[in-house]
Each structure stands twice: as C-alpha cells, then as structure tokens.
Amino acid sequence: MKKQEDREALLLEFQEKIGYFYNNKKLLEEALTHSSYANESGLLFYNERLEFLGDSVLELIASEMLYKEFQDLDEGKLTRLRSQLVCQNSLKNWAEEVGLNKLIKLGKSLIKDGPSQSVEADTAEAILGSVFLDGGYASASRIIIDFLKKQKNNASIYAIDPKTTLQQATQSKNGSVPYYKTVERKGPDHSLKFRVQVTLNEKILAEAWGNTIKEAEFKAAEEALKNI
C-alpha cells in the first residue's frame, strides 16, 4: 500500500510539473509502461505506439514553432535546428527534470540499472503522444513549446551560425537587427584578445571575449540567444 501511495504522489507531482492533469489515467500508465514490463506482467499494452505518435506530434509542433520564429531560414537549416532541439539527449534531460525517469515501469532485467537514456527519451515521446490523445493538440502544444523554449538555452543548438540565428530571431520579433561592437582589446600584438558587445536598439544583449573579433562576435551571439 505504501509503495502504491508513493507512486500516486510521484504521478501527481509529475503532472504538476508538466502543467497537465490527465482525464484518462490509463493513457498515462500506458505511456509509462516499457515493453519489458508488459512482457513479464502479461500486459497487452505498452508505450511503443504512443511513442510513435508522440514523435510525430513533437516534430510537427517543433516545425511549426521554428517556421514561425525563423522566417528567413531555409529548409536545411530549419531541419538541422529542429533535430538539435528534439534530440535524444534533450528529451532525456526533460524526462529527468519532470521526474519521468522515476515513474517508468521496467522489467526485472532492467530495473537494477534504471532506464537508459534512450528509454527515458522514448518514454518522453510516449507521454507527449498520450497528452495529445487525452487533451488534444493545444495541450500537447503547450507542453512541447515549453520544452522547446528550455532547449533554446543550450547554445550548442545554434552552432549552425549563432549570428544568423540571432538576427533571424530579432527580425522576427521586432524587425530590428543586432549590432556588434568591439569595445576592448588586450594582450600583446601576437596574442590579442577582443571583447565584443552585441546590442539591439541600443540595449546590450550580451558580450564575450575571443581570440579574434569573429570568434568574440559568435560567442556574444550565443550568449544573446539565451536571453531573448
């Protein structure tokens, strides 16, 4: 009984963290059930079908968000950006952040080591699929957009070209473009370092040091992307 009560408390905490409370609790349990647990327990349901659905919903909503936010990026850059936003590591991190990793039902052979990164990521997609079925597109979209915005804090996402990405983001939001200014140089001639500020409408977004002006500009753009 105590174990069941603990799980119920964790399930409630999980729903509070994602900001969504299920109408059909069976969908939630299905999303949390790994095939290894289903096989050992004789269950007819497990989360792979929901994972399939969630993967498609996640890709659609991520595509819609990027299409609207980066209106001048071509198809190739949008695809690469989407891939980095919804990669396995991002999903795994989200699963752990919301406590999903503590709720996955695993078979005995997997319990000792706990869920792998891929299992956590797959379960995250199953959760998104289950929310889509339980609450519709709007509910799934709200959770996914919140997840995607958090991934934008990872500067490596913008490795394709942080300056271009920053410009597209600022133009999309307010029609303005960022301005880069070298504000300091230091060190001997053979080993100069440069400090660059990036501003938008005369407001400093970020600054960074680099071994070249270009490197400093890229680093400043990466920092600025975390703050917009």
CSV table of N, CA and C in Angstrom, one decimal, residues 30-168:
chain,number,residue,atom,x,y,z
A,30,GLU,N,-0.1,3.7,-19.6
A,30,GLU,CA,0.3,3.1,-20.8
A,30,GLU,C,1.6,3.8,-21.3
A,31,ALA,N,1.7,5.1,-21.2
A,31,ALA,CA,2.8,5.8,-21.7
A,31,ALA,C,4.1,5.5,-20.8
A,32,LEU,N,3.8,5.1,-19.6
A,32,LEU,CA,4.9,4.8,-18.6
A,32,LEU,C,5.4,3.4,-18.6
A,33,THR,N,4.7,2.5,-19.4
A,33,THR,CA,4.9,1.1,-19.4
A,33,THR,C,5.9,0.7,-20.5
A,34,HIS,N,7.1,0.2,-20.2
A,34,HIS,CA,8.0,-0.3,-21.1
A,34,HIS,C,7.6,-1.7,-21.6
A,35,SER,N,8.0,-2.1,-22.7
A,35,SER,CA,7.7,-3.4,-23.3
A,35,SER,C,8.2,-4.5,-22.4
A,36,SER,N,9.4,-4.3,-21.8
A,36,SER,CA,9.9,-5.4,-20.9
A,36,SER,C,9.0,-5.7,-19.7
A,37,TYR,N,8.4,-4.6,-19.2
A,37,TYR,CA,7.5,-4.8,-18.0
A,37,TYR,C,6.2,-5.5,-18.5
A,38,ALA,N,5.7,-5.0,-19.7
A,38,ALA,CA,4.5,-5.6,-20.2
A,38,ALA,C,4.7,-7.1,-20.5
A,39,ASN,N,5.8,-7.5,-21.0
A,39,ASN,CA,6.1,-8.9,-21.3
A,39,ASN,C,6.1,-9.8,-20.1
A,40,GLU,N,6.8,-9.2,-19.0
A,40,GLU,CA,6.9,-10.0,-17.8
A,40,GLU,C,5.6,-10.1,-17.0
A,41,SER,N,4.7,-9.0,-17.2
A,41,SER,CA,3.5,-9.0,-16.4
A,41,SER,C,2.3,-9.5,-17.2
A,42,GLY,N,2.5,-9.8,-18.4
A,42,GLY,CA,1.4,-10.3,-19.2
A,42,GLY,C,0.4,-9.3,-19.7
A,43,LEU,N,0.9,-8.0,-19.7
A,43,LEU,CA,0.0,-6.9,-20.2
A,43,LEU,C,-0.1,-6.9,-21.7
A,44,LEU,N,-1.2,-6.4,-22.2
A,44,LEU,CA,-1.4,-6.3,-23.6
A,44,LEU,C,-1.0,-4.9,-24.2
A,45,PHE,N,-0.7,-4.0,-23.3
A,45,PHE,CA,-0.4,-2.6,-23.7
A,45,PHE,C,1.0,-2.2,-23.2
A,46,TYR,N,1.7,-1.4,-24.0
A,46,TYR,CA,3.0,-0.8,-23.5
A,46,TYR,C,3.1,0.4,-24.4
A,47,ASN,N,4.2,1.2,-24.2
A,47,ASN,CA,4.2,2.6,-24.7
A,47,ASN,C,4.7,2.8,-26.2
A,48,GLU,N,5.0,1.8,-26.9
A,48,GLU,CA,5.7,2.0,-28.2
A,48,GLU,C,4.8,2.7,-29.2
A,49,ARG,N,3.5,2.4,-29.2
A,49,ARG,CA,2.6,3.0,-30.1
A,49,ARG,C,2.4,4.5,-29.8
A,50,LEU,N,2.3,4.8,-28.5
A,50,LEU,CA,2.3,6.2,-28.0
A,50,LEU,C,3.6,6.9,-28.4
A,51,GLU,N,4.7,6.2,-28.3
A,51,GLU,CA,6.0,6.8,-28.6
A,51,GLU,C,6.0,7.2,-30.1
A,52,PHE,N,5.5,6.4,-30.9
A,52,PHE,CA,5.4,6.6,-32.4
A,52,PHE,C,4.5,7.9,-32.6
A,53,LEU,N,3.4,8.0,-31.9
A,53,LEU,CA,2.5,9.1,-32.1
A,53,LEU,C,3.2,10.4,-31.5
A,54,GLY,N,3.8,10.3,-30.4
A,54,GLY,CA,4.4,11.4,-29.7
A,54,GLY,C,5.6,12.0,-30.6
A,55,ASP,N,6.3,11.1,-31.2
A,55,ASP,CA,7.4,11.6,-32.1
A,55,ASP,C,6.9,12.4,-33.2
A,56,SER,N,5.8,12.0,-33.8
A,56,SER,CA,5.2,12.8,-34.9
A,56,SER,C,4.6,14.1,-34.4
A,57,VAL,N,4.0,14.1,-33.2
A,57,VAL,CA,3.4,15.4,-32.7
A,57,VAL,C,4.5,16.3,-32.3
A,58,LEU,N,5.6,15.8,-31.7
A,58,LEU,CA,6.7,16.7,-31.3
A,58,LEU,C,7.4,17.3,-32.6
A,59,GLU,N,7.5,16.5,-33.6
A,59,GLU,CA,8.2,17.0,-34.8
A,59,GLU,C,7.3,18.1,-35.5
A,60,LEU,N,6.0,17.8,-35.5
A,60,LEU,CA,5.1,18.8,-36.1
A,60,LEU,C,5.1,20.1,-35.4
A,61,ILE,N,5.0,20.1,-34.0
A,61,ILE,CA,4.9,21.3,-33.3
A,61,ILE,C,6.2,22.1,-33.3
A,62,ALA,N,7.3,21.3,-33.2
A,62,ALA,CA,8.6,22.0,-33.3
A,62,ALA,C,8.8,22.6,-34.7
A,63,SER,N,8.3,22.0,-35.7
A,63,SER,CA,8.4,22.5,-37.1
A,63,SER,C,7.6,23.8,-37.2
A,64,GLU,N,6.4,23.8,-36.6
A,64,GLU,CA,5.5,25.0,-36.7
A,64,GLU,C,6.2,26.1,-35.9
A,65,MET,N,6.8,25.9,-34.8
A,65,MET,CA,7.4,26.9,-34.0
A,65,MET,C,8.6,27.5,-34.7
A,66,LEU,N,9.4,26.7,-35.3
A,66,LEU,CA,10.6,27.2,-36.0
A,66,LEU,C,10.2,27.9,-37.3
A,67,TYR,N,9.2,27.4,-38.0
A,67,TYR,CA,8.8,28.0,-39.2
A,67,TYR,C,8.3,29.5,-38.9
A,68,LYS,N,7.6,29.7,-37.8
A,68,LYS,CA,7.1,31.0,-37.5
A,68,LYS,C,8.2,31.9,-36.9
A,69,GLU,N,9.1,31.3,-36.1
A,69,GLU,CA,10.1,32.2,-35.5
A,69,GLU,C,11.3,32.6,-36.4
A,70,PHE,N,11.7,31.7,-37.3
A,70,PHE,CA,12.8,31.9,-38.1
A,70,PHE,C,12.4,32.0,-39.6
A,71,GLN,N,11.8,33.1,-40.0
A,71,GLN,CA,11.1,33.2,-41.2
A,71,GLN,C,12.0,33.2,-42.4
A,72,ASP,N,13.3,33.5,-42.2
A,72,ASP,CA,14.2,33.6,-43.4
A,72,ASP,C,15.2,32.4,-43.4
A,73,LEU,N,15.1,31.4,-42.5
A,73,LEU,CA,16.0,30.3,-42.6
A,73,LEU,C,15.4,29.3,-43.6
A,74,ASP,N,16.4,28.7,-44.4
A,74,ASP,CA,16.0,27.8,-45.4
A,74,ASP,C,15.6,26.4,-44.8
A,75,GLU,N,15.1,25.5,-45.6
A,75,GLU,CA,14.7,24.2,-45.2
A,75,GLU,C,15.8,23.4,-44.5
A,76,GLY,N,17.0,23.5,-45.0
A,76,GLY,CA,18.1,22.7,-44.5
A,76,GLY,C,18.4,23.2,-43.1
A,77,LYS,N,18.5,24.5,-42.9
A,77,LYS,CA,18.9,25.0,-41.5
A,77,LYS,C,17.7,24.7,-40.5
A,78,LEU,N,16.5,24.9,-41.0
A,78,LEU,CA,15.4,24.6,-40.1
A,78,LEU,C,15.4,23.1,-39.7
A,79,THR,N,15.7,22.2,-40.6
A,79,THR,CA,15.8,20.8,-40.3
A,79,THR,C,16.9,20.5,-39.3
A,80,ARG,N,18.0,21.1,-39.5
A,80,ARG,CA,19.1,20.9,-38.5
A,80,ARG,C,18.8,21.4,-37.1
A,81,LEU,N,18.2,22.6,-37.1
A,81,LEU,CA,17.8,23.2,-35.8
A,81,LEU,C,16.8,22.4,-35.1
A,82,ARG,N,15.8,21.9,-35.8
A,82,ARG,CA,14.8,21.0,-35.2
A,82,ARG,C,15.4,19.7,-34.7
A,83,SER,N,16.3,19.2,-35.4
A,83,SER,CA,17.0,17.9,-35.0
A,83,SER,C,17.7,18.1,-33.7
A,84,GLN,N,18.4,19.3,-33.5
A,84,GLN,CA,19.1,19.5,-32.3
A,84,GLN,C,18.2,19.8,-31.1
A,85,LEU,N,17.0,20.5,-31.4
A,85,LEU,CA,16.1,20.8,-30.3
A,85,LEU,C,15.4,19.6,-29.8
A,86,VAL,N,15.1,18.6,-30.6
A,86,VAL,CA,14.3,17.4,-30.2
A,86,VAL,C,15.2,16.1,-30.2
A,87,CYS,N,16.5,16.3,-30.0
A,87,CYS,CA,17.4,15.1,-30.0
A,87,CYS,C,17.1,14.3,-28.7
A,88,GLN,N,17.7,13.1,-28.7
A,88,GLN,CA,17.5,12.1,-27.6
A,88,GLN,C,18.0,12.7,-26.3
A,89,ASN,N,19.1,13.4,-26.3
A,89,ASN,CA,19.6,14.0,-25.1
A,89,ASN,C,18.7,15.0,-24.5
A,90,SER,N,18.1,15.9,-25.4
A,90,SER,CA,17.2,16.9,-24.9
A,90,SER,C,16.0,16.2,-24.2
A,91,LEU,N,15.4,15.2,-24.9
A,91,LEU,CA,14.3,14.5,-24.3
A,91,LEU,C,14.6,13.8,-23.0
A,92,LYS,N,15.8,13.2,-22.9
A,92,LYS,CA,16.3,12.6,-21.7
A,92,LYS,C,16.4,13.6,-20.6
A,93,ASN,N,16.9,14.8,-20.9
A,93,ASN,CA,17.1,15.8,-19.8
A,93,ASN,C,15.7,16.3,-19.3
A,94,TRP,N,14.7,16.4,-20.3
A,94,TRP,CA,13.4,16.8,-19.9
A,94,TRP,C,12.7,15.8,-19.0
A,95,ALA,N,12.9,14.5,-19.4
A,95,ALA,CA,12.3,13.4,-18.6
A,95,ALA,C,12.8,13.4,-17.2
A,96,GLU,N,14.1,13.7,-17.0
A,96,GLU,CA,14.7,13.7,-15.6
A,96,GLU,C,14.2,15.0,-14.9
A,97,GLU,N,14.1,16.1,-15.6
A,97,GLU,CA,13.7,17.3,-15.0
A,97,GLU,C,12.3,17.2,-14.4
A,98,VAL,N,11.4,16.6,-15.1
A,98,VAL,CA,10.0,16.5,-14.6
A,98,VAL,C,9.7,15.2,-13.8
A,99,GLY,N,10.8,14.4,-13.6
A,99,GLY,CA,10.6,13.2,-12.7
A,99,GLY,C,10.1,12.0,-13.4
A,100,LEU,N,10.1,12.1,-14.8
A,100,LEU,CA,9.5,10.9,-15.5
A,100,LEU,C,10.3,9.7,-15.4
A,101,ASN,N,11.7,9.8,-15.2
A,101,ASN,CA,12.6,8.7,-15.1
A,101,ASN,C,12.2,7.8,-13.8
A,102,LYS,N,11.6,8.4,-12.8
A,102,LYS,CA,11.2,7.7,-11.6
A,102,LYS,C,10.0,6.9,-11.7
A,103,LEU,N,9.2,7.1,-12.8
A,103,LEU,CA,7.9,6.5,-13.0
A,103,LEU,C,7.8,5.4,-14.0
A,104,ILE,N,8.9,5.2,-14.8
A,104,ILE,CA,8.8,4.3,-15.9
A,104,ILE,C,8.8,2.8,-15.3
A,105,LYS,N,7.9,2.1,-15.8
A,105,LYS,CA,7.7,0.7,-15.4
A,105,LYS,C,8.6,-0.2,-16.3
A,106,LEU,N,9.6,-0.8,-15.7
A,106,LEU,CA,10.6,-1.6,-16.4
A,106,LEU,C,10.5,-3.1,-16.0
A,107,GLY,N,11.0,-4.0,-16.8
A,107,GLY,CA,11.1,-5.4,-16.5
A,107,GLY,C,12.2,-5.6,-15.5
A,108,LYS,N,12.2,-6.7,-14.8
A,108,LYS,CA,13.2,-7.0,-13.8
A,108,LYS,C,14.6,-6.9,-14.3
A,109,SER,N,14.8,-7.3,-15.5
A,109,SER,CA,16.2,-7.3,-16.1
A,109,SER,C,16.7,-5.9,-16.3
A,110,LEU,N,15.9,-4.9,-16.3
A,110,LEU,CA,16.3,-3.5,-16.5
A,110,LEU,C,16.2,-2.6,-15.2
A,111,ILE,N,15.6,-3.1,-14.2
A,111,ILE,CA,15.4,-2.3,-13.0
A,111,ILE,C,16.7,-2.0,-12.3
A,112,LYS,N,17.6,-2.9,-12.2
A,112,LYS,CA,18.8,-2.7,-11.5
A,112,LYS,C,19.6,-1.4,-11.9
A,113,ASP,N,19.8,-1.3,-13.2
A,113,ASP,CA,20.5,-0.1,-13.8
A,113,ASP,C,19.6,1.1,-14.0
A,114,GLY,N,18.3,0.9,-14.0
A,114,GLY,CA,17.4,2.0,-14.2
A,114,GLY,C,17.2,2.2,-15.7
A,115,PRO,N,16.4,3.1,-16.1
A,115,PRO,CA,16.1,3.4,-17.5
A,115,PRO,C,17.3,4.0,-18.2
A,116,SER,N,17.6,3.5,-19.4
A,116,SER,CA,18.7,4.1,-20.2
A,116,SER,C,18.3,5.4,-20.8
A,117,GLN,N,19.2,6.1,-21.3
A,117,GLN,CA,18.9,7.4,-22.0
A,117,GLN,C,17.9,7.3,-23.0
A,118,SER,N,18.0,6.2,-23.9
A,118,SER,CA,17.1,6.0,-24.9
A,118,SER,C,15.7,5.7,-24.4
A,119,VAL,N,15.6,4.9,-23.3
A,119,VAL,CA,14.3,4.6,-22.8
A,119,VAL,C,13.6,5.8,-22.2
A,120,GLU,N,14.4,6.7,-21.5
A,120,GLU,CA,13.9,7.9,-21.0
A,120,GLU,C,13.3,8.8,-22.1
A,121,ALA,N,14.1,8.9,-23.2
A,121,ALA,CA,13.7,9.7,-24.3
A,121,ALA,C,12.4,9.2,-25.0
A,122,ASP,N,12.4,7.8,-25.2
A,122,ASP,CA,11.3,7.2,-25.8
A,122,ASP,C,10.0,7.4,-25.0
A,123,THR,N,10.2,7.3,-23.6
A,123,THR,CA,9.0,7.5,-22.7
A,123,THR,C,8.5,8.9,-22.8
A,124,ALA,N,9.5,9.8,-22.9
A,124,ALA,CA,9.1,11.3,-23.0
A,124,ALA,C,8.2,11.4,-24.3
A,125,GLU,N,8.6,10.8,-25.4
A,125,GLU,CA,7.7,10.9,-26.6
A,125,GLU,C,6.4,10.2,-26.4
A,126,ALA,N,6.4,9.1,-25.6
A,126,ALA,CA,5.1,8.5,-25.4
A,126,ALA,C,4.2,9.3,-24.5
A,127,ILE,N,4.8,10.1,-23.6
A,127,ILE,CA,4.0,11.0,-22.8
A,127,ILE,C,3.4,12.1,-23.6
A,128,LEU,N,4.1,12.6,-24.6
A,128,LEU,CA,3.6,13.6,-25.5
A,128,LEU,C,2.5,13.1,-26.3
A,129,GLY,N,2.6,11.8,-26.8
A,129,GLY,CA,1.6,11.2,-27.5
A,129,GLY,C,0.3,11.0,-26.7
A,130,SER,N,0.5,10.6,-25.4
A,130,SER,CA,-0.7,10.4,-24.6
A,130,SER,C,-1.4,11.7,-24.2
A,131,VAL,N,-0.6,12.8,-24.1
A,131,VAL,CA,-1.3,14.1,-23.8
A,131,VAL,C,-2.1,14.5,-25.0
A,132,PHE,N,-1.5,14.3,-26.2
A,132,PHE,CA,-2.2,14.6,-27.4
A,132,PHE,C,-3.6,13.9,-27.5
A,133,LEU,N,-3.6,12.6,-27.2
A,133,LEU,CA,-4.8,11.8,-27.2
A,133,LEU,C,-5.8,12.3,-26.1
A,134,ASP,N,-5.2,12.6,-25.0
A,134,ASP,CA,-6.1,12.9,-23.8
A,134,ASP,C,-6.6,14.3,-23.8
A,135,GLY,N,-5.8,15.2,-24.2
A,135,GLY,CA,-6.2,16.6,-24.1
A,135,GLY,C,-6.2,17.4,-25.4
A,136,GLY,N,-5.8,16.7,-26.5
A,136,GLY,CA,-5.8,17.4,-27.8
A,136,GLY,C,-4.5,18.2,-28.2
A,137,TYR,N,-4.6,18.8,-29.3
A,137,TYR,CA,-3.4,19.4,-29.9
A,137,TYR,C,-2.9,20.6,-29.0
A,138,ALA,N,-3.9,21.4,-28.5
A,138,ALA,CA,-3.5,22.6,-27.7
A,138,ALA,C,-2.7,22.2,-26.4
A,139,SER,N,-3.2,21.1,-25.8
A,139,SER,CA,-2.5,20.7,-24.5
A,139,SER,C,-1.1,20.2,-24.8
A,140,ALA,N,-1.0,19.4,-25.9
A,140,ALA,CA,0.3,18.9,-26.3
A,140,ALA,C,1.2,20.0,-26.7
A,141,SER,N,0.7,20.9,-27.5
A,141,SER,CA,1.5,22.0,-28.0
A,141,SER,C,2.0,22.9,-26.8
A,142,ARG,N,1.2,23.1,-25.8
A,142,ARG,CA,1.7,24.0,-24.7
A,142,ARG,C,2.9,23.3,-24.0
A,143,ILE,N,2.8,22.0,-23.7
A,143,ILE,CA,3.9,21.3,-23.1
A,143,ILE,C,5.1,21.3,-24.0
A,144,ILE,N,5.0,21.0,-25.2
A,144,ILE,CA,6.1,20.9,-26.2
A,144,ILE,C,6.8,22.3,-26.4
A,145,ILE,N,6.0,23.4,-26.5
A,145,ILE,CA,6.6,24.7,-26.7
A,145,ILE,C,7.4,25.1,-25.4
A,146,ASP,N,6.9,24.7,-24.2
A,146,ASP,CA,7.6,25.0,-23.0
A,146,ASP,C,8.9,24.2,-23.0
A,147,PHE,N,8.9,23.0,-23.4
A,147,PHE,CA,10.1,22.1,-23.5
A,147,PHE,C,11.1,22.7,-24.5
A,148,LEU,N,10.6,23.1,-25.7
A,148,LEU,CA,11.5,23.6,-26.7
A,148,LEU,C,12.1,24.9,-26.3
A,149,LYS,N,11.4,25.8,-25.6
A,149,LYS,CA,12.0,27.1,-25.2
A,149,LYS,C,13.1,26.8,-24.2
A,150,LYS,N,13.0,25.8,-23.4
A,150,LYS,CA,14.1,25.5,-22.5
A,150,LYS,C,15.3,25.0,-23.2
A,151,GLN,N,15.1,24.2,-24.3
A,151,GLN,CA,16.2,23.7,-25.1
A,151,GLN,C,17.0,24.9,-25.7
A,152,LYS,N,16.3,26.0,-26.0
A,152,LYS,CA,17.0,27.1,-26.6
A,152,LYS,C,18.1,27.7,-25.8
A,153,ASN,N,18.1,27.4,-24.5
A,153,ASN,CA,19.1,27.9,-23.6
A,153,ASN,C,20.5,27.2,-23.8
A,154,ASN,N,20.4,26.1,-24.6
A,154,ASN,CA,21.6,25.4,-24.9
A,154,ASN,C,22.3,26.0,-26.1
A,155,ALA,N,23.4,26.7,-25.9
A,155,ALA,CA,24.0,27.5,-27.0
A,155,ALA,C,24.4,26.6,-28.2
A,156,SER,N,24.7,25.3,-27.9
A,156,SER,CA,25.2,24.5,-29.0
A,156,SER,C,24.1,24.3,-30.1
A,157,ILE,N,22.9,24.5,-29.7
A,157,ILE,CA,21.8,24.4,-30.7
A,157,ILE,C,22.0,25.3,-31.9
A,158,TYR,N,22.7,26.4,-31.6
A,158,TYR,CA,22.8,27.4,-32.6
A,158,TYR,C,24.2,27.4,-33.3
A,159,ALA,N,24.8,26.2,-33.2
A,159,ALA,CA,26.2,26.1,-33.8
A,159,ALA,C,26.2,26.3,-35.3
A,160,ILE,N,25.0,26.1,-36.0
A,160,ILE,CA,25.0,26.3,-37.4
A,160,ILE,C,25.4,27.7,-37.8
A,161,ASP,N,25.2,28.7,-37.0
A,161,ASP,CA,25.6,30.1,-37.2
A,161,ASP,C,24.8,30.9,-36.2
A,162,PRO,N,25.4,31.2,-35.0
A,162,PRO,CA,24.7,31.9,-34.0
A,162,PRO,C,24.3,33.3,-34.4
A,163,LYS,N,25.2,34.0,-35.2
A,163,LYS,CA,24.9,35.4,-35.6
A,163,LYS,C,23.7,35.4,-36.5
A,164,THR,N,23.6,34.5,-37.5
A,164,THR,CA,22.5,34.4,-38.4
A,164,THR,C,21.2,34.1,-37.6
A,165,THR,N,21.3,33.1,-36.7
A,165,THR,CA,20.2,32.8,-35.9
A,165,THR,C,19.6,33.9,-35.1
A,166,LEU,N,20.6,34.6,-34.4
A,166,LEU,CA,20.2,35.8,-33.6
A,166,LEU,C,19.5,36.8,-34.5
A,167,GLN,N,20.0,37.1,-35.6
A,167,GLN,CA,19.5,38.1,-36.5
A,167,GLN,C,18.0,37.7,-36.9
A,168,GLN,N,17.9,36.4,-37.3
A,168,GLN,CA,16.6,36.0,-37.7
A,168,GLN,C,15.6,36.1,-36.6
